[in-house]
Every structure is written in structure tokens, then in C-alpha cells.
mmCIF file of the C-alpha atoms, coordinates in Angstrom:
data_MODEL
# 
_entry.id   MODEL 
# 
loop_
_atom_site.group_PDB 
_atom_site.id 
_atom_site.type_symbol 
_atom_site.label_atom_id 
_atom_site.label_alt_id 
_atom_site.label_comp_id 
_atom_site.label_asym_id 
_atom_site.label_entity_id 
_atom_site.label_seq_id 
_atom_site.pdbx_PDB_ins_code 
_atom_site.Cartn_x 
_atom_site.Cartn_y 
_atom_site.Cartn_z 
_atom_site.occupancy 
_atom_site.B_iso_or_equiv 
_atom_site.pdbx_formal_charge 
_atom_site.auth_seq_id 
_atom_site.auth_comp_id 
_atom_site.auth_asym_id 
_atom_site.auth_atom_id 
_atom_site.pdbx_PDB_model_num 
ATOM 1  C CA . UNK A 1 1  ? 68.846 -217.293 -208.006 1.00 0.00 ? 1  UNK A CA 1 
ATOM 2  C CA . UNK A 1 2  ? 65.954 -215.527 -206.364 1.00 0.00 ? 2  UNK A CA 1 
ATOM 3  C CA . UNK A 1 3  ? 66.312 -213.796 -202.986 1.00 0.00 ? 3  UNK A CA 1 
ATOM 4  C CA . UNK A 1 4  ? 64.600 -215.543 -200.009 1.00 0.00 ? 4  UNK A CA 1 
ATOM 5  C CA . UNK A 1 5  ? 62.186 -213.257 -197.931 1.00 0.00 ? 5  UNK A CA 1 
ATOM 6  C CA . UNK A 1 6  ? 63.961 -212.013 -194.355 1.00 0.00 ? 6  UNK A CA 1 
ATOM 7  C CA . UNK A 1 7  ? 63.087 -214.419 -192.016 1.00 0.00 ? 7  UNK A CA 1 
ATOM 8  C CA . UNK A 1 8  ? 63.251 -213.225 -188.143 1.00 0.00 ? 8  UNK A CA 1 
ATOM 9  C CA . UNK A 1 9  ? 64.851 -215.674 -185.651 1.00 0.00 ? 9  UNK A CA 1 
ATOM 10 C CA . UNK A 1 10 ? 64.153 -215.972 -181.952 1.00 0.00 ? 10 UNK A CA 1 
ATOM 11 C CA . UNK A 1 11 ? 66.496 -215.487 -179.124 1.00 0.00 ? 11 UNK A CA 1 
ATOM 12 C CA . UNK A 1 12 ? 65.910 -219.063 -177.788 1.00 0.00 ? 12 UNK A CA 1 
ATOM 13 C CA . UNK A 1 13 ? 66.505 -220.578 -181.742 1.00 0.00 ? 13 UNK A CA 1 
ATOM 14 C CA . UNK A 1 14 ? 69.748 -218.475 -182.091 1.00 0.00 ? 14 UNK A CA 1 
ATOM 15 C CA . UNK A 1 15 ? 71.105 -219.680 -179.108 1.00 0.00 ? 15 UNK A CA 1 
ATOM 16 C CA . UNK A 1 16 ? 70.559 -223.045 -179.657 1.00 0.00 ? 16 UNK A CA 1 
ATOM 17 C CA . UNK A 1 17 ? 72.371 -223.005 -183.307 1.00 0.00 ? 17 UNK A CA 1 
ATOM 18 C CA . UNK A 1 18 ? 75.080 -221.147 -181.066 1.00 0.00 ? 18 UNK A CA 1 
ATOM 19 C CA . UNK A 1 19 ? 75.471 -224.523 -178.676 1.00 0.00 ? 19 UNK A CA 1 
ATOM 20 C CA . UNK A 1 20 ? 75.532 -226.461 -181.744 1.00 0.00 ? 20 UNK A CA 1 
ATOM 21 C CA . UNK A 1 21 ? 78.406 -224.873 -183.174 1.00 0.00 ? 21 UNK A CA 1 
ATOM 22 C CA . UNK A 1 22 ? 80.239 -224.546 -180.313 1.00 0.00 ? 22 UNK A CA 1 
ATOM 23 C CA . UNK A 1 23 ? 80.021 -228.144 -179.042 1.00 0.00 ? 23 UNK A CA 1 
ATOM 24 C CA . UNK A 1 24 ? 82.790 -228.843 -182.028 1.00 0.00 ? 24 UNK A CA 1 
ATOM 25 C CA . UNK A 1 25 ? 81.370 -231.665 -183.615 1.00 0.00 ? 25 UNK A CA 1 
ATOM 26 C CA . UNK A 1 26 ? 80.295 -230.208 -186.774 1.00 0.00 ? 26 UNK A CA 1 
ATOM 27 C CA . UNK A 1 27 ? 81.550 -227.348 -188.507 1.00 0.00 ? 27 UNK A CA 1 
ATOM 28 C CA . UNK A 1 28 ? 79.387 -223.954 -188.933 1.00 0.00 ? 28 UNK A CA 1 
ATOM 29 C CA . UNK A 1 29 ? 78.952 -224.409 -192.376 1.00 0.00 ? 29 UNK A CA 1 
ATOM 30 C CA . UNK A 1 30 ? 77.446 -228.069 -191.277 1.00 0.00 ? 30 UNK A CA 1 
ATOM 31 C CA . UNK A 1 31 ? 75.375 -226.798 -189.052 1.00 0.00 ? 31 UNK A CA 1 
ATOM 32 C CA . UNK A 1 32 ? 73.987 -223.887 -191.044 1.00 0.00 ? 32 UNK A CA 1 
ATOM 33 C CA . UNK A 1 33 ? 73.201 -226.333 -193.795 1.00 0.00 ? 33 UNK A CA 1 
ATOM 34 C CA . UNK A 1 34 ? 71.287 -228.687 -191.380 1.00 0.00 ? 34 UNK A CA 1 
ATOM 35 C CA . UNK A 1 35 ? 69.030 -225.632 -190.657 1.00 0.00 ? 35 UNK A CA 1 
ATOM 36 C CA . UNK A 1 36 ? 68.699 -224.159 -194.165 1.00 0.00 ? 36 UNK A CA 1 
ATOM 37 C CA . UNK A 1 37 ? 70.747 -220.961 -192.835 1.00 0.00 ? 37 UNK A CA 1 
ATOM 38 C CA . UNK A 1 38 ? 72.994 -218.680 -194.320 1.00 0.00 ? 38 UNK A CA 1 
ATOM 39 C CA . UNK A 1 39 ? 76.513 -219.601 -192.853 1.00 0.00 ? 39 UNK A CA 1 
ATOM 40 C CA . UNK A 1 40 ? 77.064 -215.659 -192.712 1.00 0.00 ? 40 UNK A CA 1 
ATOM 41 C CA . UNK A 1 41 ? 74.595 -215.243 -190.344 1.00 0.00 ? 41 UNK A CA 1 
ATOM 42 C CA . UNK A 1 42 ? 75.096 -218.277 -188.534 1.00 0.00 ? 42 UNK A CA 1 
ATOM 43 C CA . UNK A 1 43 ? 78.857 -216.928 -187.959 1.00 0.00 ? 43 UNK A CA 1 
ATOM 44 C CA . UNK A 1 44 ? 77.363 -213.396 -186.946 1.00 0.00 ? 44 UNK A CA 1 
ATOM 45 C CA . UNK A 1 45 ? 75.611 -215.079 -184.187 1.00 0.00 ? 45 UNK A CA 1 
ATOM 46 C CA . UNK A 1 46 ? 78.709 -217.189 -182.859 1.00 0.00 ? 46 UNK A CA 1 
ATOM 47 C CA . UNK A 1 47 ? 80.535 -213.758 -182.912 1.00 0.00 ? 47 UNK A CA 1 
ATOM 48 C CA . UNK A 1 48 ? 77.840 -211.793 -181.155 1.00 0.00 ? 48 UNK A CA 1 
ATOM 49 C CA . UNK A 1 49 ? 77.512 -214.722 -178.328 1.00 0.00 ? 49 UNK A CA 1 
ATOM 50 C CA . UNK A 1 50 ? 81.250 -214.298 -177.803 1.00 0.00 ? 50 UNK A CA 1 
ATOM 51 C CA . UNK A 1 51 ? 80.995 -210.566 -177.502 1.00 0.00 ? 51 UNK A CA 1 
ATOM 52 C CA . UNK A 1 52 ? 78.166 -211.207 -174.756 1.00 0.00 ? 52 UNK A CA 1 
ATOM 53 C CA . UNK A 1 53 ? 80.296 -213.732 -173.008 1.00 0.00 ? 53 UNK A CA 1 
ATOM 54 C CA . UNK A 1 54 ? 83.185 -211.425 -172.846 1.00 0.00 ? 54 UNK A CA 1 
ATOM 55 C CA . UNK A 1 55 ? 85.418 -213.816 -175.078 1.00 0.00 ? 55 UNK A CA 1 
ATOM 56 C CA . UNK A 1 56 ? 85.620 -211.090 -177.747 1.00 0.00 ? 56 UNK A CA 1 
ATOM 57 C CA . UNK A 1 57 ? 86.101 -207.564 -177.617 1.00 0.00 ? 57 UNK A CA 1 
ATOM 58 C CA . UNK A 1 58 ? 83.096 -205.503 -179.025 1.00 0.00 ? 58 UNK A CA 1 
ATOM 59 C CA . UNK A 1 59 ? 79.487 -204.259 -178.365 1.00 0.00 ? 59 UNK A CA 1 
ATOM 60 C CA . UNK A 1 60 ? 77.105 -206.676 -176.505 1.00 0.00 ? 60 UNK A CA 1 
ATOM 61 C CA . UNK A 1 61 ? 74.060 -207.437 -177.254 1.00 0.00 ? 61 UNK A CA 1 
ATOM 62 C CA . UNK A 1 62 ? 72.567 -204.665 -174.620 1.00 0.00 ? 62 UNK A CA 1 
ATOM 63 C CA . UNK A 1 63 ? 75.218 -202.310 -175.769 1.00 0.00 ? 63 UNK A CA 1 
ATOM 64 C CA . UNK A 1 64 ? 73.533 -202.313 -179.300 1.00 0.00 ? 64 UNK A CA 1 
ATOM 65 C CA . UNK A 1 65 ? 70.096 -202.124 -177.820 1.00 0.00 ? 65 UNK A CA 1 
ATOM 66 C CA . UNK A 1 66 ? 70.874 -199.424 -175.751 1.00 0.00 ? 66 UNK A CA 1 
ATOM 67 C CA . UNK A 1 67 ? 72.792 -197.345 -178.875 1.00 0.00 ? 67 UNK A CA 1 
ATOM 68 C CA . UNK A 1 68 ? 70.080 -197.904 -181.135 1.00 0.00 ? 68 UNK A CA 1 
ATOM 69 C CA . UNK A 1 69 ? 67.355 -196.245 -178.665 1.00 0.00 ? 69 UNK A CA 1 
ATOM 70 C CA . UNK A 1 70 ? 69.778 -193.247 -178.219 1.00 0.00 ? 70 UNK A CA 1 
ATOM 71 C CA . UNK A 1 71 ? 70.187 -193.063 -181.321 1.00 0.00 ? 71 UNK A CA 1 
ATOM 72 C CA . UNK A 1 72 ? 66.397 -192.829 -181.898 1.00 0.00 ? 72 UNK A CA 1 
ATOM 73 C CA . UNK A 1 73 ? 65.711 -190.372 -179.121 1.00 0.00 ? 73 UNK A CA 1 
ATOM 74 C CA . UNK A 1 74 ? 68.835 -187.771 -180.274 1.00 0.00 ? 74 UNK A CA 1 
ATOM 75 C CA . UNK A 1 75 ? 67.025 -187.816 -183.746 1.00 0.00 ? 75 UNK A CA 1 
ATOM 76 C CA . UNK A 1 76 ? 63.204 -187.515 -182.019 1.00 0.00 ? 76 UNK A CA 1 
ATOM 77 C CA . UNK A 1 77 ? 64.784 -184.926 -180.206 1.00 0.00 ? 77 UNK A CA 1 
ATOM 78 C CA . UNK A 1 78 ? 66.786 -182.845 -183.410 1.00 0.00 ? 78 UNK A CA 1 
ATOM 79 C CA . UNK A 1 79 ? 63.221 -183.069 -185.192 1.00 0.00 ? 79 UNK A CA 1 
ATOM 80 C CA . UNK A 1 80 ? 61.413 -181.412 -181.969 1.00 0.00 ? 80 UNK A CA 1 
ATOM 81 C CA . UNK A 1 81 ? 64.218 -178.641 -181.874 1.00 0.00 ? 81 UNK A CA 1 
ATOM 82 C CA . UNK A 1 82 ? 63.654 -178.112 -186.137 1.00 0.00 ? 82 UNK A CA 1 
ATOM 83 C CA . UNK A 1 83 ? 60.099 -178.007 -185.304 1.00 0.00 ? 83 UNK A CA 1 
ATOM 84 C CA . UNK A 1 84 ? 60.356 -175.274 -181.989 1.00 0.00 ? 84 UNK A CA 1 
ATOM 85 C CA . UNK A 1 85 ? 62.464 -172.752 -184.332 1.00 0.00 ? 85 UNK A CA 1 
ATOM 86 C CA . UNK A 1 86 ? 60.185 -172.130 -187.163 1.00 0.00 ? 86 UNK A CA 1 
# 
């Protein structure tokens, strides 16, 4: 079976598969079907929506944000020092 390209979600479109799934009536797996999603990543988002609302223990949403621009800046910042001591 061939790979499908990435496809890039919004915030708004995540959210709403989010309510779906939590309203009960239909199962994840239904509701990722409906929508030609993975169920994976449909389950991701239900996790990461619980993390935000402080019904699960882990990194929120802004958490990650805020890591992943650290993150960038320490190695900006490691490439400016390699570059000041030759």
C-alpha cells in the first residue's frame, strides 16, 4: 500500500474531531474513519487535549512549543560559540 503525503491539520479541525470523540457516541476508530484519518493520530490528539485540560499528566501544548524554541536557540547558540573559537 502506498504512503499518503503528510497532510497538516488546523487547530480549529483538531479540536473539533476532539468534541466528536469525546461526546461518546461513536468510538475513535468511528470517527477517524468518518474523516479518512489515521486512528493513531486521531488518539494523539484526544491525549494531547487531555494533557491541555489538565486531565492527564504530561507536556501541554505550550509546554512543547516553548521546549522546541529552546531547544532551537541552545543549538543557534552552540553553533555561534563553534563559530567565535576558531
Amino acid at each position: 500500500m502506498a504512503r499518503r503525503k503528510r497532510r497538516k491539520f488546523t487547530a480549529e479541525f483538531k479540536a473539533d474531531i476532539v468534541e466528536r470523540c469525546r461526546r461518546g457516541d461513536r468510538t475513535i476508530g468511528q470517527v477517524a474513519k468518518d474523516f479518512d484519518l489515521t486512528e493513531t493520530a486521531v488518539r494523539e490528539w484526544v491525549k494531547q487535549a487531555e494533557v491541555d485540560a489538565g486531565e492527564r499528566p504530561g507536556l501541554t501544548s505550550a509546554e512543547r512549543d516553548e521546549l522546541a524554541e529552546l531547544r532551537r536557540e541552545n543549538r543557534r547558540l552552540r553553533d555561534d560559540i563553534e563559530v567565535l573559537k576558531r
